[in-house]
Amino acid sequence: MLNARNLGEYGLGWDEQLPTELKNKWETWCSQVCLLNDLTLERKYFPYPLDKGKDLQLHIFCDASPRAFGAVAYFRYVTANDDIYTSFITAKSRVSPLKKFSSTSGVQVTAPLPALRVEQSAPFSVVGIDFGGPLYTKDENKHYIVLFTCAVTRALHLELVNNLTTETFLLALRRFISRRGLCSKILTDNAKTFKKSELELKTCGRLSAILQ
């Protein structure tokens, strides 16, 4: 296989004459082929019943070079007389490809943060809101946590609520505003509670404008 690979490295055609180096290697290989007649391999793995042995091991050996790679598997066993034998199972070998593969490491491009995340502002002027839970108390009652996260400082404000209804959330938001002040922007997901609360706040804003 290596001789065939060498032909590919030289880029020789099928009718071109071999270079002296390759020709000498080929003639050496041909002169040694006859030595294979002296190589014998047992067709059976074990020359004795398995219950007569003391130790049986499976060995797998692999090796590689820039030109080729291969692997062989064989049994190693110890007889009742403490004799050590090996038996061939299988072997595989391959030549390495001629084509060289070039690759570059990927570059991870981090998306820039939104302006509201990097602009200097008072704590909790821009907040993200989400629910956490449920949580169960010792009396087996179910509770939830409303998480108010400052988009700039990453500070947290927590409010404990009993359910996920719009009324309960609006009361928690009212407590948060009374403690931290009004927000210039609120970010949430599309949960039904948050969507309904948005409509309620807009309605209250229109009513307030009309009354004024």
PDB file of C-alpha atoms in Angstrom:
ATOM      1  CA  MET A   1       0.000   0.000   0.000  1.00  0.00           C
ATOM      2  CA  LEU A   2       2.836   2.376   0.769  1.00  0.00           C
ATOM      3  CA  ASN A   3       4.363   1.694  -2.641  1.00  0.00           C
ATOM      4  CA  ALA A   4       1.076   2.627  -4.283  1.00  0.00           C
ATOM      5  CA  ARG A   5       0.919   5.760  -2.137  1.00  0.00           C
ATOM      6  CA  ASN A   6       4.428   6.708  -3.271  1.00  0.00           C
ATOM      7  CA  LEU A   7       3.251   6.550  -6.876  1.00  0.00           C
ATOM      8  CA  GLY A   8       0.547   9.052  -6.022  1.00  0.00           C
ATOM      9  CA  GLU A   9       3.050  11.363  -4.326  1.00  0.00           C
ATOM     10  CA  TYR A  10       5.208  11.401  -7.464  1.00  0.00           C
ATOM     11  CA  GLY A  11       2.158  11.931  -9.676  1.00  0.00           C
ATOM     12  CA  LEU A  12       3.199   9.164 -12.076  1.00  0.00           C
ATOM     13  CA  GLY A  13       0.926   7.858 -14.804  1.00  0.00           C
ATOM     14  CA  TRP A  14       0.308   4.170 -15.423  1.00  0.00           C
ATOM     15  CA  ASP A  15       2.737   4.034 -18.376  1.00  0.00           C
ATOM     16  CA  GLU A  16       5.558   6.144 -16.929  1.00  0.00           C
ATOM     17  CA  GLN A  17       8.862   4.666 -15.805  1.00  0.00           C
ATOM     18  CA  LEU A  18       9.490   4.384 -12.077  1.00  0.00           C
ATOM     19  CA  PRO A  19      12.155   6.558 -10.498  1.00  0.00           C
ATOM     20  CA  THR A  20      15.227   4.665  -9.275  1.00  0.00           C
ATOM     21  CA  GLU A  21      14.247   5.027  -5.614  1.00  0.00           C
ATOM     22  CA  LEU A  22      10.781   3.567  -6.111  1.00  0.00           C
ATOM     23  CA  LYS A  23      12.101   0.862  -8.402  1.00  0.00           C
ATOM     24  CA  ASN A  24      14.570  -0.325  -5.750  1.00  0.00           C
ATOM     25  CA  LYS A  25      11.842  -0.402  -3.099  1.00  0.00           C
ATOM     26  CA  TRP A  26       9.557  -2.405  -5.389  1.00  0.00           C
ATOM     27  CA  GLU A  27      12.273  -4.938  -6.223  1.00  0.00           C
ATOM     28  CA  THR A  28      13.089  -5.342  -2.508  1.00  0.00           C
ATOM     29  CA  TRP A  29       9.416  -5.966  -1.722  1.00  0.00           C
ATOM     30  CA  CYS A  30       9.113  -8.530  -4.509  1.00  0.00           C
ATOM     31  CA  SER A  31      12.203 -10.387  -3.269  1.00  0.00           C
ATOM     32  CA  GLN A  32      10.715 -10.672   0.229  1.00  0.00           C
ATOM     33  CA  VAL A  33       7.250 -11.888  -0.772  1.00  0.00           C
ATOM     34  CA  CYS A  34       8.462 -15.494  -0.736  1.00  0.00           C
ATOM     35  CA  LEU A  35       9.149 -15.168   2.998  1.00  0.00           C
ATOM     36  CA  LEU A  36       5.383 -15.156   3.597  1.00  0.00           C
ATOM     37  CA  ASN A  37       5.465 -18.935   3.050  1.00  0.00           C
ATOM     38  CA  ASP A  38       7.259 -19.252   6.390  1.00  0.00           C
ATOM     39  CA  LEU A  39       4.509 -17.344   8.237  1.00  0.00           C
ATOM     40  CA  THR A  40       1.804 -19.499   9.808  1.00  0.00           C
ATOM     41  CA  LEU A  41      -1.191 -18.440  11.847  1.00  0.00           C
ATOM     42  CA  GLU A  42      -3.447 -20.689  13.884  1.00  0.00           C
ATOM     43  CA  ARG A  43      -6.978 -20.761  12.504  1.00  0.00           C
ATOM     44  CA  LYS A  44      -8.342 -21.463  15.990  1.00  0.00           C
ATOM     45  CA  TYR A  45      -8.153 -19.021  18.851  1.00  0.00           C
ATOM     46  CA  PHE A  46      -7.486 -21.507  21.647  1.00  0.00           C
ATOM     47  CA  PRO A  47      -5.773 -24.921  21.403  1.00  0.00           C
ATOM     48  CA  TYR A  48      -7.465 -26.038  24.625  1.00  0.00           C
ATOM     49  CA  PRO A  49     -10.909 -25.733  26.297  1.00  0.00           C
ATOM     50  CA  LEU A  50     -11.467 -22.324  27.832  1.00  0.00           C
ATOM     51  CA  ASP A  51     -12.263 -23.787  31.246  1.00  0.00           C
ATOM     52  CA  LYS A  52      -8.711 -25.145  31.378  1.00  0.00           C
ATOM     53  CA  GLY A  53      -7.054 -21.732  31.244  1.00  0.00           C
ATOM     54  CA  LYS A  54      -6.104 -19.477  34.123  1.00  0.00           C
ATOM     55  CA  ASP A  55      -6.274 -16.055  32.512  1.00  0.00           C
ATOM     56  CA  LEU A  56      -7.677 -14.671  29.276  1.00  0.00           C
ATOM     57  CA  GLN A  57      -7.148 -11.112  28.021  1.00  0.00           C
ATOM     58  CA  LEU A  58      -8.177  -9.232  24.883  1.00  0.00           C
ATOM     59  CA  HIS A  59      -5.516  -6.822  23.607  1.00  0.00           C
ATOM     60  CA  ILE A  60      -6.053  -4.150  20.937  1.00  0.00           C
ATOM     61  CA  PHE A  61      -3.044  -2.195  19.720  1.00  0.00           C
ATOM     62  CA  CYS A  62      -3.181   0.854  17.460  1.00  0.00           C
ATOM     63  CA  ASP A  63      -0.425   2.949  15.946  1.00  0.00           C
ATOM     64  CA  ALA A  64      -0.096   5.638  13.318  1.00  0.00           C
ATOM     65  CA  SER A  65       2.479   7.626  11.385  1.00  0.00           C
ATOM     66  CA  PRO A  66       2.223  10.472   8.866  1.00  0.00           C
ATOM     67  CA  ARG A  67       2.115   7.842   6.098  1.00  0.00           C
ATOM     68  CA  ALA A  68      -0.095   5.042   7.449  1.00  0.00           C
ATOM     69  CA  PHE A  69      -2.086   3.795  10.432  1.00  0.00           C
ATOM     70  CA  GLY A  70      -3.288   0.433  11.635  1.00  0.00           C
ATOM     71  CA  ALA A  71      -4.713  -1.670  14.441  1.00  0.00           C
ATOM     72  CA  VAL A  72      -4.467  -5.297  15.544  1.00  0.00           C
ATOM     73  CA  ALA A  73      -6.502  -7.356  18.020  1.00  0.00           C
ATOM     74  CA  TYR A  74      -5.336 -10.568  19.676  1.00  0.00           C
ATOM     75  CA  PHE A  75      -5.966 -12.812  22.680  1.00  0.00           C
ATOM     76  CA  ARG A  76      -3.383 -13.346  25.421  1.00  0.00           C
ATOM     77  CA  TYR A  77      -4.003 -16.373  27.592  1.00  0.00           C
ATOM     78  CA  VAL A  78      -2.277 -18.335  30.320  1.00  0.00           C
ATOM     79  CA  THR A  79      -2.667 -22.110  30.492  1.00  0.00           C
ATOM     80  CA  ALA A  80      -2.948 -24.243  33.606  1.00  0.00           C
ATOM     81  CA  ASN A  81       0.807 -24.885  33.298  1.00  0.00           C
ATOM     82  CA  ASP A  82       1.531 -21.130  33.350  1.00  0.00           C
ATOM     83  CA  ASP A  83       2.437 -21.097  29.667  1.00  0.00           C
ATOM     84  CA  ILE A  84       1.632 -17.807  27.914  1.00  0.00           C
ATOM     85  CA  TYR A  85       0.258 -17.812  24.379  1.00  0.00           C
ATOM     86  CA  THR A  86      -1.238 -15.276  21.985  1.00  0.00           C
ATOM     87  CA  SER A  87      -3.701 -15.836  19.169  1.00  0.00           C
ATOM     88  CA  PHE A  88      -4.338 -13.461  16.299  1.00  0.00           C
ATOM     89  CA  ILE A  89      -7.907 -12.167  15.828  1.00  0.00           C
ATOM     90  CA  THR A  90      -7.871  -9.471  13.177  1.00  0.00           C
ATOM     91  CA  ALA A  91      -5.895  -6.532  11.841  1.00  0.00           C
ATOM     92  CA  LYS A  92      -6.595  -3.500   9.688  1.00  0.00           C
ATOM     93  CA  SER A  93      -4.287  -0.977   8.077  1.00  0.00           C
ATOM     94  CA  ARG A  94      -4.729   2.089   5.903  1.00  0.00           C
ATOM     95  CA  VAL A  95      -2.457   4.585   4.229  1.00  0.00           C
ATOM     96  CA  SER A  96      -2.997   8.228   5.071  1.00  0.00           C
ATOM     97  CA  PRO A  97      -4.691  10.324   2.373  1.00  0.00           C
ATOM     98  CA  LEU A  98      -2.535  12.332   0.042  1.00  0.00           C
ATOM     99  CA  LYS A  99      -4.859  15.314   0.045  1.00  0.00           C
ATOM    100  CA  LYS A 100      -4.001  17.807   2.744  1.00  0.00           C
ATOM    101  CA  PHE A 101      -6.931  19.298   4.578  1.00  0.00           C
ATOM    102  CA  SER A 102      -6.638  22.832   5.850  1.00  0.00           C
ATOM    103  CA  SER A 103      -9.097  24.292   8.279  1.00  0.00           C
ATOM    104  CA  THR A 104      -9.314  27.400  10.358  1.00  0.00           C
ATOM    105  CA  SER A 105     -10.850  27.704  13.769  1.00  0.00           C
ATOM    106  CA  GLY A 106     -14.237  29.342  13.927  1.00  0.00           C
ATOM    107  CA  VAL A 107     -14.528  32.866  15.246  1.00  0.00           C
ATOM    108  CA  GLN A 108     -17.356  33.451  17.679  1.00  0.00           C
ATOM    109  CA  VAL A 109     -18.874  36.859  17.062  1.00  0.00           C
ATOM    110  CA  THR A 110     -20.644  38.200  20.113  1.00  0.00           C
ATOM    111  CA  ALA A 111     -23.685  40.300  19.405  1.00  0.00           C
ATOM    112  CA  PRO A 112     -23.474  43.831  20.850  1.00  0.00           C
ATOM    113  CA  LEU A 113     -25.597  44.574  23.887  1.00  0.00           C
ATOM    114  CA  PRO A 114     -28.660  46.789  23.431  1.00  0.00           C
ATOM    115  CA  ALA A 115     -28.112  50.462  24.186  1.00  0.00           C
ATOM    116  CA  LEU A 116     -30.394  50.311  27.227  1.00  0.00           C
ATOM    117  CA  ARG A 117     -28.025  47.713  28.748  1.00  0.00           C
ATOM    118  CA  VAL A 118     -24.893  49.875  28.534  1.00  0.00           C
ATOM    119  CA  GLU A 119     -26.138  53.426  28.957  1.00  0.00           C
ATOM    120  CA  GLN A 120     -25.697  54.874  32.412  1.00  0.00           C
ATOM    121  CA  SER A 121     -28.997  55.138  34.254  1.00  0.00           C
ATOM    122  CA  ALA A 122     -30.485  54.934  37.716  1.00  0.00           C
ATOM    123  CA  PRO A 123     -30.999  51.415  39.179  1.00  0.00           C
ATOM    124  CA  PHE A 124     -34.271  49.787  38.069  1.00  0.00           C
ATOM    125  CA  SER A 125     -35.052  52.496  35.536  1.00  0.00           C
ATOM    126  CA  VAL A 126     -35.000  49.695  32.943  1.00  0.00           C
ATOM    127  CA  VAL A 127     -36.183  46.351  34.317  1.00  0.00           C
ATOM    128  CA  GLY A 128     -36.932  42.864  33.083  1.00  0.00           C
ATOM    129  CA  ILE A 129     -39.749  40.961  34.785  1.00  0.00           C
ATOM    130  CA  ASP A 130     -40.418  37.244  34.996  1.00  0.00           C
ATOM    131  CA  PHE A 131     -42.072  34.701  37.273  1.00  0.00           C
ATOM    132  CA  GLY A 132     -40.269  32.017  39.235  1.00  0.00           C
ATOM    133  CA  GLY A 133     -41.703  28.966  40.944  1.00  0.00           C
ATOM    134  CA  PRO A 134     -43.915  27.480  42.099  1.00  0.00           C
ATOM    135  CA  LEU A 135     -42.652  27.266  45.661  1.00  0.00           C
ATOM    136  CA  TYR A 136     -44.353  25.236  48.385  1.00  0.00           C
ATOM    137  CA  THR A 137     -44.418  26.310  52.030  1.00  0.00           C
ATOM    138  CA  LYS A 138     -44.674  24.012  55.049  1.00  0.00           C
ATOM    139  CA  ASP A 139     -48.471  24.352  55.036  1.00  0.00           C
ATOM    140  CA  GLU A 140     -48.379  23.024  51.407  1.00  0.00           C
ATOM    141  CA  ASN A 141     -49.568  26.305  49.918  1.00  0.00           C
ATOM    142  CA  LYS A 142     -48.300  27.252  46.455  1.00  0.00           C
ATOM    143  CA  HIS A 143     -46.483  30.565  45.937  1.00  0.00           C
ATOM    144  CA  TYR A 144     -44.594  32.281  43.111  1.00  0.00           C
ATOM    145  CA  ILE A 145     -41.823  34.873  42.926  1.00  0.00           C
ATOM    146  CA  VAL A 146     -41.916  37.939  40.681  1.00  0.00           C
ATOM    147  CA  LEU A 147     -38.338  38.749  39.656  1.00  0.00           C
ATOM    148  CA  PHE A 148     -37.520  42.358  38.803  1.00  0.00           C
ATOM    149  CA  THR A 149     -34.040  42.543  37.246  1.00  0.00           C
ATOM    150  CA  CYS A 150     -32.233  45.820  36.607  1.00  0.00           C
ATOM    151  CA  ALA A 151     -31.013  45.757  32.985  1.00  0.00           C
ATOM    152  CA  VAL A 152     -27.901  47.863  33.763  1.00  0.00           C
ATOM    153  CA  THR A 153     -26.700  46.892  37.236  1.00  0.00           C
ATOM    154  CA  ARG A 154     -28.241  43.352  37.215  1.00  0.00           C
ATOM    155  CA  ALA A 155     -29.660  44.034  40.696  1.00  0.00           C
ATOM    156  CA  LEU A 156     -32.668  41.934  41.760  1.00  0.00           C
ATOM    157  CA  HIS A 157     -35.908  42.774  43.503  1.00  0.00           C
ATOM    158  CA  LEU A 158     -38.191  39.893  44.545  1.00  0.00           C
ATOM    159  CA  GLU A 159     -41.903  39.955  45.332  1.00  0.00           C
ATOM    160  CA  LEU A 160     -43.778  36.944  46.723  1.00  0.00           C
ATOM    161  CA  VAL A 161     -47.243  36.312  45.241  1.00  0.00           C
ATOM    162  CA  ASN A 162     -49.884  33.618  45.668  1.00  0.00           C
ATOM    163  CA  ASN A 163     -50.874  33.162  42.020  1.00  0.00           C
ATOM    164  CA  LEU A 164     -50.192  34.308  38.444  1.00  0.00           C
ATOM    165  CA  THR A 165     -53.299  36.418  37.900  1.00  0.00           C
ATOM    166  CA  THR A 166     -53.174  39.911  36.428  1.00  0.00           C
ATOM    167  CA  GLU A 167     -54.530  41.510  39.587  1.00  0.00           C
ATOM    168  CA  THR A 168     -51.866  39.880  41.752  1.00  0.00           C
ATOM    169  CA  PHE A 169     -49.087  40.905  39.397  1.00  0.00           C
ATOM    170  CA  LEU A 170     -50.254  44.523  39.232  1.00  0.00           C
ATOM    171  CA  LEU A 171     -50.238  44.682  43.030  1.00  0.00           C
ATOM    172  CA  ALA A 172     -46.670  43.321  43.056  1.00  0.00           C
ATOM    173  CA  LEU A 173     -45.663  45.895  40.422  1.00  0.00           C
ATOM    174  CA  ARG A 174     -47.233  48.621  42.557  1.00  0.00           C
ATOM    175  CA  ARG A 175     -45.206  47.512  45.579  1.00  0.00           C
ATOM    176  CA  PHE A 176     -42.047  47.426  43.474  1.00  0.00           C
ATOM    177  CA  ILE A 177     -42.608  50.981  42.125  1.00  0.00           C
ATOM    178  CA  SER A 178     -43.355  52.331  45.594  1.00  0.00           C
ATOM    179  CA  ARG A 179     -40.035  50.890  46.775  1.00  0.00           C
ATOM    180  CA  ARG A 180     -37.747  51.448  43.755  1.00  0.00           C
ATOM    181  CA  GLY A 181     -39.406  54.293  41.846  1.00  0.00           C
ATOM    182  CA  LEU A 182     -40.976  54.554  38.371  1.00  0.00           C
ATOM    183  CA  CYS A 183     -39.434  52.654  35.452  1.00  0.00           C
ATOM    184  CA  SER A 184     -38.699  54.166  32.062  1.00  0.00           C
ATOM    185  CA  LYS A 185     -38.920  50.777  30.332  1.00  0.00           C
ATOM    186  CA  ILE A 186     -40.222  47.308  31.314  1.00  0.00           C
ATOM    187  CA  LEU A 187     -39.231  44.160  29.408  1.00  0.00           C
ATOM    188  CA  THR A 188     -41.175  40.884  29.695  1.00  0.00           C
ATOM    189  CA  ASP A 189     -41.996  37.803  27.666  1.00  0.00           C
ATOM    190  CA  ASN A 190     -45.401  37.188  26.074  1.00  0.00           C
ATOM    191  CA  ALA A 191     -47.037  35.481  29.038  1.00  0.00           C
ATOM    192  CA  LYS A 192     -50.789  36.077  29.293  1.00  0.00           C
ATOM    193  CA  THR A 193     -50.404  37.785  32.656  1.00  0.00           C
ATOM    194  CA  PHE A 194     -47.983  40.363  31.242  1.00  0.00           C
ATOM    195  CA  LYS A 195     -50.033  40.968  28.073  1.00  0.00           C
ATOM    196  CA  LYS A 196     -53.210  41.506  30.071  1.00  0.00           C
ATOM    197  CA  SER A 197     -51.377  43.777  32.515  1.00  0.00           C
ATOM    198  CA  GLU A 198     -50.125  45.885  29.590  1.00  0.00           C
ATOM    199  CA  LEU A 199     -53.695  46.400  28.393  1.00  0.00           C
ATOM    200  CA  GLU A 200     -54.858  47.308  31.904  1.00  0.00           C
ATOM    201  CA  LEU A 201     -52.093  49.893  32.321  1.00  0.00           C
ATOM    202  CA  LYS A 202     -52.819  51.426  28.923  1.00  0.00           C
ATOM    203  CA  THR A 203     -56.513  51.661  29.810  1.00  0.00           C
ATOM    204  CA  CYS A 204     -55.671  53.340  33.107  1.00  0.00           C
ATOM    205  CA  GLY A 205     -53.408  55.788  31.253  1.00  0.00           C
ATOM    206  CA  ARG A 206     -56.181  56.769  28.837  1.00  0.00           C
ATOM    207  CA  LEU A 207     -58.691  57.209  31.660  1.00  0.00           C
ATOM    208  CA  SER A 208     -56.201  59.369  33.555  1.00  0.00           C
ATOM    209  CA  ALA A 209     -55.685  61.565  30.492  1.00  0.00           C
ATOM    210  CA  ILE A 210     -59.442  61.947  30.016  1.00  0.00           C
ATOM    211  CA  LEU A 211     -60.034  62.873  33.667  1.00  0.00           C
ATOM    212  CA  GLN A 212     -57.325  65.481  33.509  1.00  0.00           C
TER     213      GLN A 212
END
